Amino acid sequence: MPAKEKTLEDLFLHTLKDIFYAEKQILKSLPKMAKNAESEELRQAFETHRVETEGQIERLEKVFEMLGKPARGVQCEAINGIIEEGKEVMEDFADSEALDAGILAAAQAVEHYEITRYGSLKTWAQELGMNDAAKLLDQNLQEEKKTDQLLTQLAEARVNTKAA
């Protein structure tokens, strides 16, 4: 018997599991990033985003519920690699003026990953007629974009200048 052809719905569910895992890993790493940040503004941005991430996980759980599926993640090597790279920056630049610039850049790599995932998921949800799910995913997407903009402002206004 031939294998069942994979559908957009299958891809949606897989990617939903991927970002669920990613958000859980990010939630674990944000306190360490906040602790290592020297800039009070950067530390506060990480603390704020930790609270937002908790809300994003709750919205993802609602999407799983809408699908009648358990809220479970799948191992995501991409986010694991991005987070590991951030840990290496924190270790390698621990006593450097460039520490905050490195932490901020690592955080933006995370944000960009999340933005691509949420953008795809929102579009697929709309395509699949899951408009309520699309709205929840769009809330997460907008928060990620806002965080990325804030990090860019911090980098340009203070963090990169201090590192130079």
CSV table of N, CA, C and O in Angstrom, one decimal, residues 48-126:
chain,number,residue,atom,x,y,z
A,48,THR,N,10.4,41.4,29.4
A,48,THR,CA,9.1,41.6,28.7
A,48,THR,C,8.8,40.5,27.7
A,48,THR,O,7.7,40.0,27.7
A,49,HIS,N,9.8,40.1,27.0
A,49,HIS,CA,9.5,39.1,25.9
A,49,HIS,C,9.3,37.7,26.6
A,49,HIS,O,8.6,36.9,26.0
A,50,ARG,N,9.9,37.5,27.7
A,50,ARG,CA,9.6,36.2,28.4
A,50,ARG,C,8.1,36.1,28.7
A,50,ARG,O,7.5,35.1,28.5
A,51,VAL,N,7.5,37.2,29.2
A,51,VAL,CA,6.1,37.2,29.5
A,51,VAL,C,5.3,37.1,28.2
A,51,VAL,O,4.3,36.3,28.2
A,52,GLU,N,5.7,37.7,27.2
A,52,GLU,CA,5.0,37.6,25.9
A,52,GLU,C,5.1,36.2,25.4
A,52,GLU,O,4.1,35.6,24.8
A,53,THR,N,6.3,35.5,25.5
A,53,THR,CA,6.5,34.2,25.1
A,53,THR,C,5.5,33.2,25.8
A,53,THR,O,5.0,32.3,25.2
A,54,GLU,N,5.3,33.4,27.1
A,54,GLU,CA,4.3,32.6,27.8
A,54,GLU,C,2.9,32.7,27.2
A,54,GLU,O,2.2,31.7,27.0
A,55,GLY,N,2.5,33.9,26.8
A,55,GLY,CA,1.3,34.2,26.1
A,55,GLY,C,1.2,33.5,24.7
A,55,GLY,O,0.2,33.0,24.3
A,56,GLN,N,2.4,33.5,24.1
A,56,GLN,CA,2.4,32.9,22.7
A,56,GLN,C,2.2,31.4,22.9
A,56,GLN,O,1.6,30.8,22.0
A,57,ILE,N,2.8,30.8,23.9
A,57,ILE,CA,2.7,29.4,24.1
A,57,ILE,C,1.2,29.1,24.4
A,57,ILE,O,0.7,28.1,23.8
A,58,GLU,N,0.6,29.9,25.2
A,58,GLU,CA,-0.9,29.7,25.4
A,58,GLU,C,-1.7,29.7,24.2
A,58,GLU,O,-2.6,28.9,23.9
A,59,ARG,N,-1.4,30.7,23.3
A,59,ARG,CA,-2.1,30.8,22.0
A,59,ARG,C,-1.9,29.6,21.1
A,59,ARG,O,-2.8,29.1,20.5
A,60,LEU,N,-0.6,29.1,21.1
A,60,LEU,CA,-0.3,27.9,20.4
A,60,LEU,C,-1.1,26.7,20.9
A,60,LEU,O,-1.6,25.9,20.1
A,61,GLU,N,-1.2,26.6,22.2
A,61,GLU,CA,-2.0,25.5,22.8
A,61,GLU,C,-3.5,25.6,22.4
A,61,GLU,O,-4.1,24.6,22.1
A,62,LYS,N,-4.0,26.8,22.2
A,62,LYS,CA,-5.4,27.0,21.7
A,62,LYS,C,-5.5,26.5,20.3
A,62,LYS,O,-6.5,25.9,19.9
A,63,VAL,N,-4.5,26.8,19.5
A,63,VAL,CA,-4.5,26.3,18.1
A,63,VAL,C,-4.5,24.8,18.0
A,63,VAL,O,-5.3,24.2,17.3
A,64,PHE,N,-3.7,24.1,18.9
A,64,PHE,CA,-3.7,22.7,18.9
A,64,PHE,C,-5.1,22.2,19.3
A,64,PHE,O,-5.6,21.2,18.8
A,65,GLU,N,-5.7,22.8,20.3
A,65,GLU,CA,-7.0,22.5,20.8
A,65,GLU,C,-8.0,22.6,19.6
A,65,GLU,O,-8.9,21.7,19.5
A,66,MET,N,-7.9,23.6,18.8
A,66,MET,CA,-8.8,23.8,17.7
A,66,MET,C,-8.7,22.7,16.7
A,66,MET,O,-9.7,22.3,16.1
A,67,LEU,N,-7.5,22.1,16.6
A,67,LEU,CA,-7.2,21.0,15.7
A,67,LEU,C,-7.6,19.7,16.3
A,67,LEU,O,-7.5,18.7,15.6
A,68,GLY,N,-7.9,19.7,17.6
A,68,GLY,CA,-8.1,18.4,18.3
A,68,GLY,C,-6.9,17.6,18.4
A,68,GLY,O,-7.0,16.3,18.5
A,69,LYS,N,-5.8,18.2,18.5
A,69,LYS,CA,-4.5,17.5,18.7
A,69,LYS,C,-3.8,17.9,20.0
A,69,LYS,O,-4.0,19.0,20.5
A,70,PRO,N,-3.0,17.0,20.6
A,70,PRO,CA,-2.3,17.4,21.8
A,70,PRO,C,-1.2,18.4,21.5
A,70,PRO,O,-0.6,18.4,20.4
A,71,ALA,N,-1.0,19.3,22.4
A,71,ALA,CA,0.0,20.4,22.3
A,71,ALA,C,1.4,19.7,22.6
A,71,ALA,O,1.8,19.6,23.7
A,72,ARG,N,2.1,19.3,21.5
A,72,ARG,CA,3.4,18.7,21.6
A,72,ARG,C,4.3,19.2,20.6
A,72,ARG,O,3.9,19.5,19.5
A,73,GLY,N,5.6,19.4,21.0
A,73,GLY,CA,6.5,19.9,20.1
A,73,GLY,C,7.3,18.8,19.4
A,73,GLY,O,7.2,17.6,19.8
A,74,VAL,N,8.0,19.1,18.3
A,74,VAL,CA,8.9,18.2,17.7
A,74,VAL,C,10.3,18.9,17.8
A,74,VAL,O,10.4,20.1,17.6
A,75,GLN,N,11.3,18.1,18.0
A,75,GLN,CA,12.7,18.6,18.0
A,75,GLN,C,13.0,19.5,16.8
A,75,GLN,O,12.7,19.2,15.7
A,76,CYS,N,13.5,20.7,17.1
A,76,CYS,CA,13.8,21.7,16.1
A,76,CYS,C,15.3,22.0,16.1
A,76,CYS,O,15.7,22.8,17.0
A,77,GLU,N,16.0,21.4,15.2
A,77,GLU,CA,17.4,21.6,15.2
A,77,GLU,C,17.8,23.1,14.9
A,77,GLU,O,18.8,23.6,15.3
A,78,ALA,N,17.0,23.7,14.1
A,78,ALA,CA,17.3,25.1,13.8
A,78,ALA,C,17.3,26.0,15.0
A,78,ALA,O,18.3,26.7,15.3
A,79,ILE,N,16.3,25.9,15.8
A,79,ILE,CA,16.2,26.8,17.1
A,79,ILE,C,17.3,26.3,18.0
A,79,ILE,O,17.9,27.1,18.7
A,80,ASN,N,17.5,25.0,18.1
A,80,ASN,CA,18.6,24.5,19.0
A,80,ASN,C,19.9,25.1,18.6
A,80,ASN,O,20.7,25.5,19.5
A,81,GLY,N,20.2,25.2,17.3
A,81,GLY,CA,21.5,25.8,16.8
A,81,GLY,C,21.6,27.3,17.1
A,81,GLY,O,22.6,27.7,17.5
A,82,ILE,N,20.5,28.0,16.9
A,82,ILE,CA,20.5,29.4,17.1
A,82,ILE,C,20.7,29.7,18.6
A,82,ILE,O,21.5,30.6,19.0
A,83,ILE,N,20.0,28.9,19.5
A,83,ILE,CA,20.2,29.1,20.9
A,83,ILE,C,21.6,28.8,21.4
A,83,ILE,O,22.2,29.5,22.2
A,84,GLU,N,22.1,27.7,20.8
A,84,GLU,CA,23.5,27.3,21.2
A,84,GLU,C,24.5,28.3,20.8
A,84,GLU,O,25.4,28.6,21.5
A,85,GLU,N,24.3,28.9,19.6
A,85,GLU,CA,25.2,30.0,19.1
A,85,GLU,C,25.1,31.2,20.1
A,85,GLU,O,26.1,31.8,20.4
A,86,GLY,N,23.9,31.5,20.6
A,86,GLY,CA,23.8,32.6,21.6
A,86,GLY,C,24.5,32.2,22.9
A,86,GLY,O,25.2,33.1,23.5
A,87,LYS,N,24.5,31.0,23.3
A,87,LYS,CA,25.2,30.6,24.5
A,87,LYS,C,26.7,30.8,24.3
A,87,LYS,O,27.4,31.2,25.2
A,88,GLU,N,27.2,30.4,23.2
A,88,GLU,CA,28.6,30.5,22.9
A,88,GLU,C,29.0,32.0,22.9
A,88,GLU,O,30.1,32.3,23.4
A,89,VAL,N,28.2,32.9,22.3
A,89,VAL,CA,28.5,34.3,22.4
A,89,VAL,C,28.6,34.8,23.8
A,89,VAL,O,29.5,35.5,24.2
A,90,MET,N,27.6,34.3,24.7
A,90,MET,CA,27.7,34.8,26.1
A,90,MET,C,28.9,34.3,26.8
A,90,MET,O,29.5,35.0,27.6
A,91,GLU,N,29.4,33.1,26.4
A,91,GLU,CA,30.6,32.6,27.0
A,91,GLU,C,31.8,33.3,26.5
A,91,GLU,O,32.7,33.7,27.2
A,92,ASP,N,31.9,33.4,25.2
A,92,ASP,CA,33.1,33.9,24.5
A,92,ASP,C,33.3,35.4,24.7
A,92,ASP,O,34.4,35.9,24.7
A,93,PHE,N,32.2,36.1,25.0
A,93,PHE,CA,32.3,37.6,25.1
A,93,PHE,C,31.9,38.0,26.5
A,93,PHE,O,31.6,39.2,26.7
A,94,ALA,N,32.0,37.2,27.5
A,94,ALA,CA,31.5,37.4,28.9
A,94,ALA,C,32.1,38.7,29.4
A,94,ALA,O,31.5,39.5,30.1
A,95,ASP,N,33.4,38.9,29.2
A,95,ASP,CA,34.1,40.1,29.8
A,95,ASP,C,34.3,41.2,28.7
A,95,ASP,O,35.3,42.0,28.9
A,96,SER,N,33.5,41.2,27.7
A,96,SER,CA,33.8,42.2,26.6
A,96,SER,C,32.7,43.3,26.6
A,96,SER,O,31.6,43.1,26.9
A,97,GLU,N,33.2,44.4,26.1
A,97,GLU,CA,32.2,45.5,25.8
A,97,GLU,C,31.2,45.1,24.7
A,97,GLU,O,30.1,45.7,24.6
A,98,ALA,N,31.5,44.1,23.9
A,98,ALA,CA,30.7,43.7,22.8
A,98,ALA,C,29.6,42.6,23.3
A,98,ALA,O,28.9,42.2,22.4
A,99,LEU,N,29.6,42.3,24.6
A,99,LEU,CA,28.7,41.2,25.0
A,99,LEU,C,27.2,41.5,24.7
A,99,LEU,O,26.6,40.7,24.1
A,100,ASP,N,26.8,42.7,25.0
A,100,ASP,CA,25.4,43.0,24.7
A,100,ASP,C,25.1,43.0,23.2
A,100,ASP,O,24.0,42.6,22.8
A,101,ALA,N,26.0,43.5,22.4
A,101,ALA,CA,25.8,43.5,21.0
A,101,ALA,C,25.7,42.0,20.5
A,101,ALA,O,24.8,41.7,19.7
A,102,GLY,N,26.5,41.1,21.1
A,102,GLY,CA,26.4,39.7,20.7
A,102,GLY,C,25.1,39.1,21.1
A,102,GLY,O,24.5,38.3,20.4
A,103,ILE,N,24.7,39.4,22.4
A,103,ILE,CA,23.4,38.8,22.9
A,103,ILE,C,22.3,39.3,22.1
A,103,ILE,O,21.4,38.6,21.7
A,104,LEU,N,22.3,40.6,21.8
A,104,LEU,CA,21.2,41.2,21.0
A,104,LEU,C,21.1,40.6,19.6
A,104,LEU,O,20.0,40.3,19.1
A,105,ALA,N,22.2,40.4,19.0
A,105,ALA,CA,22.2,39.8,17.6
A,105,ALA,C,21.7,38.4,17.7
A,105,ALA,O,21.0,37.9,16.8
A,106,ALA,N,22.1,37.6,18.7
A,106,ALA,CA,21.6,36.3,18.9
A,106,ALA,C,20.1,36.3,19.1
A,106,ALA,O,19.3,35.4,18.5
A,107,ALA,N,19.6,37.2,19.9
A,107,ALA,CA,18.1,37.3,20.1
A,107,ALA,C,17.4,37.7,18.8
A,107,ALA,O,16.3,37.2,18.6
A,108,GLN,N,18.0,38.5,18.0
A,108,GLN,CA,17.4,38.9,16.7
A,108,GLN,C,17.3,37.7,15.8
A,108,GLN,O,16.4,37.5,15.0
A,109,ALA,N,18.3,36.8,15.8
A,109,ALA,CA,18.3,35.6,15.0
A,109,ALA,C,17.1,34.7,15.4
A,109,ALA,O,16.4,34.2,14.6
A,110,VAL,N,16.8,34.7,16.7
A,110,VAL,CA,15.7,33.9,17.2
A,110,VAL,C,14.4,34.6,16.7
A,110,VAL,O,13.5,33.9,16.2
A,111,GLU,N,14.3,35.9,16.8
A,111,GLU,CA,13.1,36.6,16.4
A,111,GLU,C,12.8,36.4,14.9
A,111,GLU,O,11.7,36.2,14.5
A,112,HIS,N,13.9,36.4,14.1
A,112,HIS,CA,13.7,36.3,12.7
A,112,HIS,C,13.2,34.8,12.3
A,112,HIS,O,12.4,34.7,11.4
A,113,TYR,N,13.7,33.9,13.1
A,113,TYR,CA,13.2,32.5,12.9
A,113,TYR,C,11.7,32.4,13.2
A,113,TYR,O,11.0,31.9,12.4
A,114,GLU,N,11.4,33.0,14.3
A,114,GLU,CA,10.0,33.0,14.8
A,114,GLU,C,9.1,33.7,13.8
A,114,GLU,O,8.0,33.2,13.4
A,115,ILE,N,9.5,34.8,13.3
A,115,ILE,CA,8.7,35.6,12.3
A,115,ILE,C,8.5,34.8,11.0
A,115,ILE,O,7.4,34.7,10.5
A,116,THR,N,9.5,34.1,10.5
A,116,THR,CA,9.3,33.2,9.3
A,116,THR,C,8.3,32.1,9.6
A,116,THR,O,7.4,31.8,8.8
A,117,ARG,N,8.4,31.5,10.8
A,117,ARG,CA,7.5,30.4,11.1
A,117,ARG,C,6.0,30.9,11.3
A,117,ARG,O,5.1,30.3,10.8
A,118,TYR,N,5.8,32.0,12.0
A,118,TYR,CA,4.5,32.5,12.3
A,118,TYR,C,3.9,33.0,11.0
A,118,TYR,O,2.7,32.9,10.7
A,119,GLY,N,4.7,33.6,10.1
A,119,GLY,CA,4.2,34.1,8.8
A,119,GLY,C,3.7,33.0,8.0
A,119,GLY,O,2.6,33.1,7.4
A,120,SER,N,4.4,31.9,7.9
A,120,SER,CA,4.0,30.7,7.1
A,120,SER,C,2.7,30.1,7.7
A,120,SER,O,1.8,29.8,7.0
A,121,LEU,N,2.8,29.9,9.1
A,121,LEU,CA,1.6,29.3,9.7
A,121,LEU,C,0.3,30.1,9.5
A,121,LEU,O,-0.7,29.5,9.3
A,122,LYS,N,0.4,31.4,9.7
A,122,LYS,CA,-0.7,32.3,9.5
A,122,LYS,C,-1.3,32.1,8.1
A,122,LYS,O,-2.5,32.0,7.9
A,123,THR,N,-0.4,32.2,7.1
A,123,THR,CA,-0.9,32.1,5.7
A,123,THR,C,-1.5,30.7,5.4
A,123,THR,O,-2.5,30.6,4.8
A,124,TRP,N,-0.9,29.7,5.9
A,124,TRP,CA,-1.4,28.3,5.7
A,124,TRP,C,-2.8,28.2,6.4
A,124,TRP,O,-3.7,27.5,5.9
A,125,ALA,N,-2.9,28.7,7.6
A,125,ALA,CA,-4.2,28.6,8.4
A,125,ALA,C,-5.3,29.3,7.6
A,125,ALA,O,-6.4,28.8,7.4
A,126,GLN,N,-5.0,30.5,7.0
A,126,GLN,CA,-5.9,31.2,6.2
A,126,GLN,C,-6.3,30.3,5.0
A,126,GLN,O,-7.5,30.2,4.6
